[in-house]
Each structure stands twice: as structure tokens, then as C-alpha cells.
mmCIF file of C-alpha atoms (C1' of nucleotides) and ligand atoms in Angstrom:
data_model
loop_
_atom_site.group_PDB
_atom_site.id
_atom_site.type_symbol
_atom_site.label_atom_id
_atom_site.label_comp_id
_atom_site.label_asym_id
_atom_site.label_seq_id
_atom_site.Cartn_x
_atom_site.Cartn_y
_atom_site.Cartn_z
ATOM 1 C CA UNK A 1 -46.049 6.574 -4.114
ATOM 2 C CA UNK A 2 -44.188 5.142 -1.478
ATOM 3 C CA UNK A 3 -42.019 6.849 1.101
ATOM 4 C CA UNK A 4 -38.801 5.907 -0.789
ATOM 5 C CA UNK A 5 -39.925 7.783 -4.037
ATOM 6 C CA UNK A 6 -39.809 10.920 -1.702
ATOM 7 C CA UNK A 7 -37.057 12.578 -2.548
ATOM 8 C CA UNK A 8 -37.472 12.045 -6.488
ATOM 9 C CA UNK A 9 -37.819 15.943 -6.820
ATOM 10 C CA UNK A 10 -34.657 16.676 -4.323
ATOM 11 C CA UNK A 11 -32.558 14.255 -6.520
ATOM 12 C CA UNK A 12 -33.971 15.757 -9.541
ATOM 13 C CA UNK A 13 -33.136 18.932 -8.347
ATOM 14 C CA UNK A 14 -29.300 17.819 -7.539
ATOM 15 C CA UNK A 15 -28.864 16.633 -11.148
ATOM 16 C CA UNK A 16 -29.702 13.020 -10.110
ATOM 17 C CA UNK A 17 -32.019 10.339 -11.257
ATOM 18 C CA UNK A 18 -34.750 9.423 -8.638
ATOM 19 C CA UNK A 19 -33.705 5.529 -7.808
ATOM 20 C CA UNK A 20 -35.852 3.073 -5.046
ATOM 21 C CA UNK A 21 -31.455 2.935 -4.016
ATOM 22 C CA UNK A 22 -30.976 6.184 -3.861
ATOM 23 C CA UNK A 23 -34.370 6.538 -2.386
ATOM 24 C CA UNK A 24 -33.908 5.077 0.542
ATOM 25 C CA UNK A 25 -30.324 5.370 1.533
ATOM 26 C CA UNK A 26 -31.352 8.982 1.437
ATOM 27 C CA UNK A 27 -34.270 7.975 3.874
ATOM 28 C CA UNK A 28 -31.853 5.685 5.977
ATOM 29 C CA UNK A 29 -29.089 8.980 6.450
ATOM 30 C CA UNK A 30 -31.845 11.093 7.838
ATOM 31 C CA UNK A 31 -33.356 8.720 10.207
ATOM 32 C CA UNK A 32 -30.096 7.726 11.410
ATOM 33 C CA UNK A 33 -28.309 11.107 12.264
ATOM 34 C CA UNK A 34 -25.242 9.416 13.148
ATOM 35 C CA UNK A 35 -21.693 8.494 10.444
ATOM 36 C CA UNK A 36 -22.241 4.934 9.308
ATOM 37 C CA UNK A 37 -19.793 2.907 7.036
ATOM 38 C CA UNK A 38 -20.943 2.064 3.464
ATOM 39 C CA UNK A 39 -21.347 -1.786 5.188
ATOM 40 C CA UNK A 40 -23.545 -0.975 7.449
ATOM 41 C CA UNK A 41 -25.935 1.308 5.240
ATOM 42 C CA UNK A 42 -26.003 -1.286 3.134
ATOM 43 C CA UNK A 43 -27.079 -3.588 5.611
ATOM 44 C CA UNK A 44 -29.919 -1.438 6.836
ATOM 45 C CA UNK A 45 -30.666 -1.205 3.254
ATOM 46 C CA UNK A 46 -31.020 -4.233 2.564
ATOM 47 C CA UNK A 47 -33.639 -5.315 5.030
ATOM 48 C CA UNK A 48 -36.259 -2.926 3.201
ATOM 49 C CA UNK A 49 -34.611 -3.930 -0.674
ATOM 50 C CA UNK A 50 -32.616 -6.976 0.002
ATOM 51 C CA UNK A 51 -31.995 -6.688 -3.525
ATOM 52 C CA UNK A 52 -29.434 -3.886 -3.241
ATOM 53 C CA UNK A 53 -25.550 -4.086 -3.608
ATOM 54 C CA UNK A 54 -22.856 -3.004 -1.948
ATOM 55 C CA UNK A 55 -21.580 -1.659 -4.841
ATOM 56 C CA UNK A 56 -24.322 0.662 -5.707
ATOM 57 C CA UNK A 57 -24.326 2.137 -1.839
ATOM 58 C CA UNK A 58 -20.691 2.784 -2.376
ATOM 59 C CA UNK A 59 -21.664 4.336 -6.063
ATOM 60 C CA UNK A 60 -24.655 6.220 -4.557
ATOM 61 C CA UNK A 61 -22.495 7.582 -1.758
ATOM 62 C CA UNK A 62 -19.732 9.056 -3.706
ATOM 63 C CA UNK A 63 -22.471 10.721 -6.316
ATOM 64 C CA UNK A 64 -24.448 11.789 -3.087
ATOM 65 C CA UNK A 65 -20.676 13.380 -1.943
ATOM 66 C CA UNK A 66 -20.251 15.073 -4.771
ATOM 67 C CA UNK A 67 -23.173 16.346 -4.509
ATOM 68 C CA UNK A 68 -22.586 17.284 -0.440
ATOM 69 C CA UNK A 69 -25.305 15.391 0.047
ATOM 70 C CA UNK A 70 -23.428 13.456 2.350
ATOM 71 C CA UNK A 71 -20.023 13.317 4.104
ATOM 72 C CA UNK A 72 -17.364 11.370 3.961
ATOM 73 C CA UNK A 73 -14.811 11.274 6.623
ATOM 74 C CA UNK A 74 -12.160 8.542 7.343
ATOM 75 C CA UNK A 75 -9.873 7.824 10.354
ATOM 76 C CA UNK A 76 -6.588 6.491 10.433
ATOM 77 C CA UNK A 77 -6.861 2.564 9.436
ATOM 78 C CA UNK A 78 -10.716 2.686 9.565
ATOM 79 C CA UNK A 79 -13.589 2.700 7.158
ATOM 80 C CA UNK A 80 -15.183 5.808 5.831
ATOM 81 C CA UNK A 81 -17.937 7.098 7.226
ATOM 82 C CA UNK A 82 -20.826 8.358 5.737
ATOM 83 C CA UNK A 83 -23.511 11.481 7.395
ATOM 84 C CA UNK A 84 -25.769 14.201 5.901
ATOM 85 C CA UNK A 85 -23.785 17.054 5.197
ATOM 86 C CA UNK A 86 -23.881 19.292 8.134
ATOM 87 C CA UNK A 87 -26.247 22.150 7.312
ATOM 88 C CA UNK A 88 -23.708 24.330 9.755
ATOM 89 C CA UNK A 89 -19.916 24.028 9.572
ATOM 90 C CA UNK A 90 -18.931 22.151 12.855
ATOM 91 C CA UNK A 91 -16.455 20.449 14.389
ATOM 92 C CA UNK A 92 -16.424 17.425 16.735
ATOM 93 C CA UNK A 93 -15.278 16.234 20.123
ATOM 94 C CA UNK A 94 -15.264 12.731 20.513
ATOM 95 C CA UNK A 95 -14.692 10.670 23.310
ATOM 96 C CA UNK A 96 -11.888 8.252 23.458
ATOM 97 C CA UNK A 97 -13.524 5.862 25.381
ATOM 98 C CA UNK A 98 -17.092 5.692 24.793
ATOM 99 C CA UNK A 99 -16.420 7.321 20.718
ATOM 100 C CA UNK A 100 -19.245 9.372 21.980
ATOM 101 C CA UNK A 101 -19.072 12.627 19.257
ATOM 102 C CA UNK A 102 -20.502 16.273 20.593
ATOM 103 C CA UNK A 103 -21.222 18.480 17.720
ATOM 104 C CA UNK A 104 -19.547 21.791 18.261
ATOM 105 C CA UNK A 105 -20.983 24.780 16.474
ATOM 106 C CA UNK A 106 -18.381 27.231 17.448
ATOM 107 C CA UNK A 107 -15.112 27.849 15.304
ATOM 108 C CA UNK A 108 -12.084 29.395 16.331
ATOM 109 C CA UNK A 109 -10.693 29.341 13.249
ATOM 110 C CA UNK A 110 -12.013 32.267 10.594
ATOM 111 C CA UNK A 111 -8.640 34.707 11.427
ATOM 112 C CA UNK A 112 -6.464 31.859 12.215
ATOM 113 C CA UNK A 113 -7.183 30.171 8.640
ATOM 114 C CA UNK A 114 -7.040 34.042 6.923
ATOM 115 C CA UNK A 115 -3.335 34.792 8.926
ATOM 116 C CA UNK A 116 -2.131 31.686 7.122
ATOM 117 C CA UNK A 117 -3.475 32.210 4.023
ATOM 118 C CA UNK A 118 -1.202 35.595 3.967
ATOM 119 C CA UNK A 119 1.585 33.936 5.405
ATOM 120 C CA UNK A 120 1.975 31.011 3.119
ATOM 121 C CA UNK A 121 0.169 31.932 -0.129
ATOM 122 C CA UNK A 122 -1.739 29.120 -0.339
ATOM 123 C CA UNK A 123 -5.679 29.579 -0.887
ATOM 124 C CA UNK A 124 -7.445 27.910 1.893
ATOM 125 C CA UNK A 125 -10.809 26.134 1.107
ATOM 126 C CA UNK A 126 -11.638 23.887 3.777
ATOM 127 C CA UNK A 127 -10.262 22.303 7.319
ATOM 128 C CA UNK A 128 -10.732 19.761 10.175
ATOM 129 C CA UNK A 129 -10.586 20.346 13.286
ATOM 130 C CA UNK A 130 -11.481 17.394 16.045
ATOM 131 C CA UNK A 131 -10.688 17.432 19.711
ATOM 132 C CA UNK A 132 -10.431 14.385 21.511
ATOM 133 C CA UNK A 133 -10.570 13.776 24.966
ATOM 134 C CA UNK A 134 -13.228 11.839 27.987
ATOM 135 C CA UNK A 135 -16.739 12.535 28.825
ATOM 136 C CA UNK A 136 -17.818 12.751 32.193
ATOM 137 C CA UNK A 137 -18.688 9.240 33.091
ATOM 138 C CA UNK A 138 -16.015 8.586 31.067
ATOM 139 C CA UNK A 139 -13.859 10.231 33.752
ATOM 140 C CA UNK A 140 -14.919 8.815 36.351
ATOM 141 C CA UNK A 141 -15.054 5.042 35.126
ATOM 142 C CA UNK A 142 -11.258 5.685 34.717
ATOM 143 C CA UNK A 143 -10.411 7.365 38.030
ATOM 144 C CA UNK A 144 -12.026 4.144 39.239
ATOM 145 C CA UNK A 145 -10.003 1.718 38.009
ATOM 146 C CA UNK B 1 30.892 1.770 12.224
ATOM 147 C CA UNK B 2 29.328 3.451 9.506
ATOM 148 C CA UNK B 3 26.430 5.981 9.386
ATOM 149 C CA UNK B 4 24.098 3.143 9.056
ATOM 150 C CA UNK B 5 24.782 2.269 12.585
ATOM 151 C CA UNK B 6 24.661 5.726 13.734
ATOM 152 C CA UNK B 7 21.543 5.371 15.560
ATOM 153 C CA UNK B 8 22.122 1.752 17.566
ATOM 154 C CA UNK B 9 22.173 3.361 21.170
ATOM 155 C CA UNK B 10 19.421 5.882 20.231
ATOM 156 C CA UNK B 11 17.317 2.491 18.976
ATOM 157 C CA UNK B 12 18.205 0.701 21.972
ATOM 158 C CA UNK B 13 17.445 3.044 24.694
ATOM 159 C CA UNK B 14 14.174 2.968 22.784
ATOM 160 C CA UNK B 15 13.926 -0.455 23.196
ATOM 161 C CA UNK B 16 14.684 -1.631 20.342
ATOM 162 C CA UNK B 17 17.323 -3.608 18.328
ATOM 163 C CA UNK B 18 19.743 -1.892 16.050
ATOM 164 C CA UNK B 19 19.118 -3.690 12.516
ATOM 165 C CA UNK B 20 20.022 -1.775 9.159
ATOM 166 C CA UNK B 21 16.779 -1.518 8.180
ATOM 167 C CA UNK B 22 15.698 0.635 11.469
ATOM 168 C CA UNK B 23 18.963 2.911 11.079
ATOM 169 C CA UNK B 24 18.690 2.855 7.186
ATOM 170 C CA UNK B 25 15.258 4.447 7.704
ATOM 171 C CA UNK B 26 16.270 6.234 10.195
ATOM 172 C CA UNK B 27 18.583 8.107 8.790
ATOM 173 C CA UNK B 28 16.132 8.807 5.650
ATOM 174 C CA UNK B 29 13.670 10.530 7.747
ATOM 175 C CA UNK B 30 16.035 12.659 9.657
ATOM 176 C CA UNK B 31 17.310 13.604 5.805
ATOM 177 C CA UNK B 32 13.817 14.035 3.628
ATOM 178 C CA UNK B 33 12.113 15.579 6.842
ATOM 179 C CA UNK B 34 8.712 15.731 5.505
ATOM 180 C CA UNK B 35 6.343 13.196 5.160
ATOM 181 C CA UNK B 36 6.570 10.313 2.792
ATOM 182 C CA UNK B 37 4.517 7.402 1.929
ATOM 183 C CA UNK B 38 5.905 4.057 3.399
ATOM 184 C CA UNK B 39 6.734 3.036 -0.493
ATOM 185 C CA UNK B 40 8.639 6.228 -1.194
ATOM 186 C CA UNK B 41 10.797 5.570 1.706
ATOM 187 C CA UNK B 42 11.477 1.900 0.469
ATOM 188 C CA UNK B 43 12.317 3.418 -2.689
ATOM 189 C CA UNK B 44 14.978 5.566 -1.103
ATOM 190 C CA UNK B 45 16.150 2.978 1.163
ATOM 191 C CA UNK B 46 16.218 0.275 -1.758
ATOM 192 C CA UNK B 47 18.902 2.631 -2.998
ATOM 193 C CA UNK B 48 21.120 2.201 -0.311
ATOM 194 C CA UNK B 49 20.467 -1.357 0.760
ATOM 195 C CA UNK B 50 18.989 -2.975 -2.603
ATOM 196 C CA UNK B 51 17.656 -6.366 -0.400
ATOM 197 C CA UNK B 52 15.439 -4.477 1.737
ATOM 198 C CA UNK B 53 11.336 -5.173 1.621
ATOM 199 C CA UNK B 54 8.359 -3.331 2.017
ATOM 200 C CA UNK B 55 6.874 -5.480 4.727
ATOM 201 C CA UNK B 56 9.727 -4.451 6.810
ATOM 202 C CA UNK B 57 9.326 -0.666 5.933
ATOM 203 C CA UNK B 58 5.933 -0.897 7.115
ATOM 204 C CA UNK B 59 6.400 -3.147 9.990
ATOM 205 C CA UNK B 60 9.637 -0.468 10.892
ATOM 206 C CA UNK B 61 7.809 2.521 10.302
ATOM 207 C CA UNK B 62 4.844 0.918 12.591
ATOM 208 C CA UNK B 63 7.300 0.207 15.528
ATOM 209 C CA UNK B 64 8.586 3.332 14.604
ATOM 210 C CA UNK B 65 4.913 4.983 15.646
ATOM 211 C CA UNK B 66 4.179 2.989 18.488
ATOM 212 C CA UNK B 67 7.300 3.894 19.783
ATOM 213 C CA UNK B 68 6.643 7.962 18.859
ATOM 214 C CA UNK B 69 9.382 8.189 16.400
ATOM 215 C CA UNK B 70 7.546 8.525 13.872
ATOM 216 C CA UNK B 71 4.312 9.943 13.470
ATOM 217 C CA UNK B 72 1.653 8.722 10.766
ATOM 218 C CA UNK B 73 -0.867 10.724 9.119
ATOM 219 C CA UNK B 74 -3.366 9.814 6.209
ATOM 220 C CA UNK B 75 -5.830 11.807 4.381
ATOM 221 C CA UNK B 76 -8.879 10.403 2.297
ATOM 222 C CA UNK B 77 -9.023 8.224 -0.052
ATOM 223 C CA UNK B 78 -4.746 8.757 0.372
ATOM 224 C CA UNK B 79 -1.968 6.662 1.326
ATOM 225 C CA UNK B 80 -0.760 6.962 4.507
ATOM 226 C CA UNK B 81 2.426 9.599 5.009
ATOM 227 C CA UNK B 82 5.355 9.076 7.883
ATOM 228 C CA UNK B 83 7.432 11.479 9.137
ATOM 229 C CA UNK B 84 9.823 12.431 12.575
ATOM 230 C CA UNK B 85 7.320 12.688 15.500
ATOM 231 C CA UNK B 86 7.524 16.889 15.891
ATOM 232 C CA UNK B 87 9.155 17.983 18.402
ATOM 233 C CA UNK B 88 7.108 21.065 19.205
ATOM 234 C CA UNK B 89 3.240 20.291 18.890
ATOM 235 C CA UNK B 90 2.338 21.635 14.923
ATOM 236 C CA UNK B 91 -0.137 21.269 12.553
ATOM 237 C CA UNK B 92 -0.721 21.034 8.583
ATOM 238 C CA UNK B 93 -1.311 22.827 5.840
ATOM 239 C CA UNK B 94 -2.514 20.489 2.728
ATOM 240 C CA UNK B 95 -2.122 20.979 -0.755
ATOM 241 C CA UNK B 96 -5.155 19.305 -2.135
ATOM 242 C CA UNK B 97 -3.837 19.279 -6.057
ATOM 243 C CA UNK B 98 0.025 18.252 -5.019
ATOM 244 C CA UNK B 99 -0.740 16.885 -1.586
ATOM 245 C CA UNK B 100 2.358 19.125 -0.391
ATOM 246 C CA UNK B 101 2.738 19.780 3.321
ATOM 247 C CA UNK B 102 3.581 23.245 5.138
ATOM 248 C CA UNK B 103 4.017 22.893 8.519
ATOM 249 C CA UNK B 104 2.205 25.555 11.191
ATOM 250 C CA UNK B 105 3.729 26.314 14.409
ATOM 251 C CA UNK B 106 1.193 28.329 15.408
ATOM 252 C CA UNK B 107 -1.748 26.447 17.188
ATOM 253 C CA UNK B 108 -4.837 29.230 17.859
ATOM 254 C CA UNK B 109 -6.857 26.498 19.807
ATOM 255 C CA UNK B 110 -6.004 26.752 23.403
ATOM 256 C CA UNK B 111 -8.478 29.005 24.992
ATOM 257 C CA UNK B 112 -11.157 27.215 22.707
ATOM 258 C CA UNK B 113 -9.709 24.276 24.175
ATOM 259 C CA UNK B 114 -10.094 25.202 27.625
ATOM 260 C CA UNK B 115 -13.952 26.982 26.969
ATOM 261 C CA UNK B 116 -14.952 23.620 25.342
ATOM 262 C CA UNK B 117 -14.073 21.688 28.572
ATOM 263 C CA UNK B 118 -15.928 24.547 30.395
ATOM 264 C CA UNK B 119 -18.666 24.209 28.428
ATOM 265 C CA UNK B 120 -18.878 20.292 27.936
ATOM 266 C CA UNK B 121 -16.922 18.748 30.701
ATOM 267 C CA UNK B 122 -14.930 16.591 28.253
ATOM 268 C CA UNK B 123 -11.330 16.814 29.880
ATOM 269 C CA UNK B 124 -9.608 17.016 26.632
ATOM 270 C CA UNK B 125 -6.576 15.440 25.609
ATOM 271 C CA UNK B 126 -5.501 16.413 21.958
ATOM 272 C CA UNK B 127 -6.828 17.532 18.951
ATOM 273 C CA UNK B 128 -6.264 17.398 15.110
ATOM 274 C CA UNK B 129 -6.259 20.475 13.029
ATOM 275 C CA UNK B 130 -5.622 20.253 9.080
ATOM 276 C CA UNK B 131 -6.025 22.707 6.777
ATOM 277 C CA UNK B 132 -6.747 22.204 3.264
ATOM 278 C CA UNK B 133 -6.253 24.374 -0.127
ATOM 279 C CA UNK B 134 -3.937 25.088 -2.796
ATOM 280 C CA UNK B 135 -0.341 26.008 -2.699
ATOM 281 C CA UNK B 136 0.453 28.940 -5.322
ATOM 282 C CA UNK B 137 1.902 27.097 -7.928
ATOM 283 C CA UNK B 138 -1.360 24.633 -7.971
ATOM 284 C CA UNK B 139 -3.737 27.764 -8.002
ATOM 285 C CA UNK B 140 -1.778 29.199 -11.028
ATOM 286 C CA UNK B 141 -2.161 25.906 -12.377
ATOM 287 C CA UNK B 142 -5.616 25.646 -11.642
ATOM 288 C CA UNK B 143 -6.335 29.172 -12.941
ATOM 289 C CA UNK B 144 -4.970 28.511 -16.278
ATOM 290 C CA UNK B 145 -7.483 25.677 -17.027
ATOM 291 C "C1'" DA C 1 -44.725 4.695 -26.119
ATOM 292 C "C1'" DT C 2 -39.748 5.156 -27.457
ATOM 293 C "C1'" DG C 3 -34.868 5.920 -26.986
ATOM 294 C "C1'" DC C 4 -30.890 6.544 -24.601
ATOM 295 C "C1'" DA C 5 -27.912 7.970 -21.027
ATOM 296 C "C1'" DA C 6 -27.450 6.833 -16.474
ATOM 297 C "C1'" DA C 7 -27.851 3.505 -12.753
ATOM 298 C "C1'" DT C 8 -27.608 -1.167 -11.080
ATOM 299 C "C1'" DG C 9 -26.105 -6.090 -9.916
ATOM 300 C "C1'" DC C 10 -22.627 -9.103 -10.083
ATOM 301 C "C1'" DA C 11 -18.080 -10.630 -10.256
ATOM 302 C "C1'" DA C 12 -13.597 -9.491 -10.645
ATOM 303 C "C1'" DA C 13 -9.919 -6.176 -9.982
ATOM 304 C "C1'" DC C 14 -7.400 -3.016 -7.308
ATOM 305 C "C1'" DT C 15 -4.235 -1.418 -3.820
ATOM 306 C "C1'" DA C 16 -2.467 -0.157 0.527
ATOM 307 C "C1'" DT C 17 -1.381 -2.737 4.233
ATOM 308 C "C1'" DT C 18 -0.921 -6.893 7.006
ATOM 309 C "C1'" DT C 19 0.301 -11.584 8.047
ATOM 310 C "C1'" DG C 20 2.288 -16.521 8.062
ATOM 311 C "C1'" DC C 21 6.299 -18.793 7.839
ATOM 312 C "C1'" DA C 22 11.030 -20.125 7.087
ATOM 313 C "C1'" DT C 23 15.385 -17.946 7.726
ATOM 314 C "C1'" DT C 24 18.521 -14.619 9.578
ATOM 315 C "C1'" DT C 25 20.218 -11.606 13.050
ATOM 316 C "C1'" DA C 26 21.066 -8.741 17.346
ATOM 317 C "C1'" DG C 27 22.373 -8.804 21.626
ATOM 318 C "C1'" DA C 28 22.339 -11.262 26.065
ATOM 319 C "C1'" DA C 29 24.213 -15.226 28.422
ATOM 320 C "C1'" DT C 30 27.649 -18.502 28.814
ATOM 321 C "C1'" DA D 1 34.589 -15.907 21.347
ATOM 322 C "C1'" DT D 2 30.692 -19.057 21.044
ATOM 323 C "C1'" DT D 3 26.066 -20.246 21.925
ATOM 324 C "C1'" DC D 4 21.355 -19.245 22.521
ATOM 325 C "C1'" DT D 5 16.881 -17.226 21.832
ATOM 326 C "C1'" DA D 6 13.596 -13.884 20.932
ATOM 327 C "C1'" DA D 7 12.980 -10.556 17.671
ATOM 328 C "C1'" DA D 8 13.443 -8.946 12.932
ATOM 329 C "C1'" DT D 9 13.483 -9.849 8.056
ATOM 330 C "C1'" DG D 10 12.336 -11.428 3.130
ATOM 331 C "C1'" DC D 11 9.127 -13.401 0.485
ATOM 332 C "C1'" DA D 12 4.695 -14.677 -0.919
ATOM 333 C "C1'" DA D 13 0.117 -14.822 0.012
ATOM 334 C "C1'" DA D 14 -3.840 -12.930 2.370
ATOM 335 C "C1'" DT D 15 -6.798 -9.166 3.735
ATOM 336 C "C1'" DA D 16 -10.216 -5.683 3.291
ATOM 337 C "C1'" DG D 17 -12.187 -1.559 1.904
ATOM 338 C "C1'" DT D 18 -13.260 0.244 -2.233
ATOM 339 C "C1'" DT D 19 -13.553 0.571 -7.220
ATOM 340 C "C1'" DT D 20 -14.422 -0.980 -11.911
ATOM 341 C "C1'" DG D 21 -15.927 -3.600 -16.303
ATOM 342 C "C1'" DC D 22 -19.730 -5.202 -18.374
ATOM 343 C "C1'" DA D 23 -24.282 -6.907 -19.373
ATOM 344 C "C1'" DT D 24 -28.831 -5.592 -18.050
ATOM 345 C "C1'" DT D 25 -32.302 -2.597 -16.258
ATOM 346 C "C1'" DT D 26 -34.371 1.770 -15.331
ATOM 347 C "C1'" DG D 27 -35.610 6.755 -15.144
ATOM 348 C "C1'" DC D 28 -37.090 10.340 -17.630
ATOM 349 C "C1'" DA D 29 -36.921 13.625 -21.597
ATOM 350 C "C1'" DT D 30 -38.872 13.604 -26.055
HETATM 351 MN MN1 MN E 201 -14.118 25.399 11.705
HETATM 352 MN MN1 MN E 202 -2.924 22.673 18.126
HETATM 353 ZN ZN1 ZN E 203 -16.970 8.648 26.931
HETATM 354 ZN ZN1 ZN E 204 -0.027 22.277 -4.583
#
DNA sequence: ATGCAAATGCAAACTATTTGCATTTAGAAT
DNA sequence: ATTCTAAATGCAAATAGTTTGCATTTGCAT
């Protein structure tokens, strides 16, 4: 048994079918720690099965969604990106410049999201939150110029 | 003159020329007032001037945002929305079922704001804050099924 | 071992959006 | 008013991320 058939019992356990693809995207998500686009997991991928499709990443990816296995998030006119579901709800502050992202484990928003919910009868489930600004060196590469 | 030209010095002091495409669409987002997918606004404007295209709706409604007319949103897997840049800084409220869109005055994130530059010395410049759920018709709707 | 639903590879389709190009047009200059 | 030119438009084709149809393979329950 090789390291990619390591996960056979957590996909079993989701409902999935233990596959060398599913295998080691699963293995390629946790080393990485960081969003990647379906491309470039695929390319990763491919150097340890260069058998693999694009197709099945992107099929893998959704099913591993569903599942919350993963994340997907999208930016205006961008690819998705891809990341282990966060085992804490978060929120991120990313850096305009350097697209540096800081993980933020606070949120402000628990009576916020319930006021709402009263004033607008709708039944909240979910929200995003990102704040954007500059790092430090960020900062200071701009003053410079 | 008619209404059609309504917004020529308004266009102008923007920068830009006065065609009837610009103050066609112009005048359909100051109407509709919430946000519409660039092919439901050709739609609407088709009705009104039947020789318009769609590459000029898009390449309006992207001069449009550059210029901060406009403002454009999208959501996953969605198309893209355009509406009136808001006058007063506001955030979103998302149907997920009918994709419907309440508007929320109320933004809850400034001292968070300023504690996250505290605590991360990001200076930060903006932020995006959705909400997501179910209006109450779609929960009824839901509910029944 | 066998059977079958689920997963995969491959190619083609899809779809929102963008782009190239010939033509028209707005607005400045004459 | 006429002329000029850069910008805007219509049309068709391209783009690109993602999805899908289908034949084949594979995982896993029996
Ligand atoms: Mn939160
Ligand atoms: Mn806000
Ligand atoms: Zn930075
Ligand atoms: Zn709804």
C-alpha cells in the first residue's frame, strides 16, 4: 500500500470510492495548504500519475465539495480555487499587492448575521467576509515609490 | 433631445462620449435599480433600440465600472450582475434558490476593521461582505419539498 | 471470482465574456 | 456647416474555464 491508497477509509467513510485520483489530489491539498486552481492541481498531479485528466480533477473536486472536503472560492474574472475545507470558520485578509492571504479566526458577524435574519426574513446559512488592504513591506515598497 | 440623451453632459464630464447605447443603458439602470446580468440588460435595451449588441453592453457596462458607474458583482459558478455604483457603502444579502438581492445599509465591521490593522499591520482598504440564505418565499418553497 | 454502479480518459460541447475588424459616430477643429 | 479623427459599435469569431457524453476501466459489495 502506497501513500496514495491512504485515505481509502476517509473516502469510504464520505460515501466515496477510494481512487489512485482521488488519492492523491487528496494528498496534494494537504501538503499544499494554500487555494490552487483545478490547472494547477492537475499539474502537480500529473507529475506523480501523468496519466490523470483534467477532467477528472475538476470531477473529483466538485464530489470532494460536496462533500466539504474542499473549497471552492472564485474571484471576479478569475479561476476557482480549490483548499481543504477550513476545519474553523475564517475569514481572510489579503494583500493587494503581494495577494499575500492572513487567515483570520475571529468573526464579527454572529449578531450582525442574526439582526438581519429578523429584519429581512430571510434564513441565513452562510457568508463571506474578506478584507483587503497592504502588508507591511507592502507599505513601505509603496511609500517608496 | 429626448430622454435617451438625457445623460450626454453627465457622460462627458465622465469622460466619456454620449452614444445611445451609454444613455440607453443608462437610463435602464437608474430604472431596474438592482442588479442585472449584462444579457438581461440587452434584453431591455433591445426593446428600446432593437440594433443594439451584446458586445457593446458588455464593453458599456465595463467602461461603465472602470469609470465607477457601475459596479459589478459575480457569485460562483454565476453570471456576473451590474448595477449603479451605491452611493452610500452597502452590502448583500443573497438568495441562494432565486439569487434575489436585499441590500444592507448597515456595515458592523468597522471596529473589527480597525482591531485587525492593530493586530496585523495590514492598513486596510476595503472589504467584501455577502451574506447568503433563503428569502421567505424560497424557504416555504423549500419546506414544502 | 463476479457483477455492476461509479469513476475515468478523451474529445467535444458549453457559455459567459472578450476580441478583431470593418464601419459608423461623437465631438473637436477648421 | 464641414471636415477630421479617435473612439464606439455591430457582427462574427475566438477565448477559456468548466462541464458533459460516451466508451472503457475500476472499486468494492456480494
Ligand atoms: Mn464569519
Ligand atoms: Mn462594510
Ligand atoms: Zn503585500
Ligand atoms: Zn429566494
Amino acid at each position: 500500500m502506497n501513500e496514495c491508497d491512504s485515505y481509502k477509509q476517509y473516502l469510504n467513510q464520505h460515501g466515496m470510492k477510494s481512487t489512485k485520483q482521488r488519492n492523491l489530489l487528496l494528498l496534494i491539498l494537504k501538503k499544499i495548504q494554500e487555494p490552487q486552481t483545478a490547472e494547477k492541481l492537475y499539474l502537480i498531479a500529473k507529475e506523480t500519475d501523468s496519466s490523470i485528466n483534467l477532467s477528472t480533477v475538476y470531477r473529483v473536486l466538485e464530489k470532494f465539495t460536496e462533500k466539504k472536503i474542499t473549497i471552492r472560492t472564485s474571484f471576479l474574472d478569475d479561476k476557482s480555487v480549490y483548499s481543504l475545507y477550513p476545519k474553523t470558520h475564517q475569514h481572510q485578509l489579503i494583500c493587494l499587492r503581494c495577494k499575500k492571504i492572513v487567515l483570520l479566526e475571529n468573526c464579527p458577524l454572529e449578531a450582525f448575521q442574526h439582526s438581519v435574519e429578523k429584519s429581512t426574513d430571510f434564513s441565513i446559512v452562510n457568508h463571506r467576509l474578506e478584507l483587503y488592504g497592504y502588508c507591511r513591506q507592502c507599505q513601505k515598497i509603496i511609500a517608496a515609490n
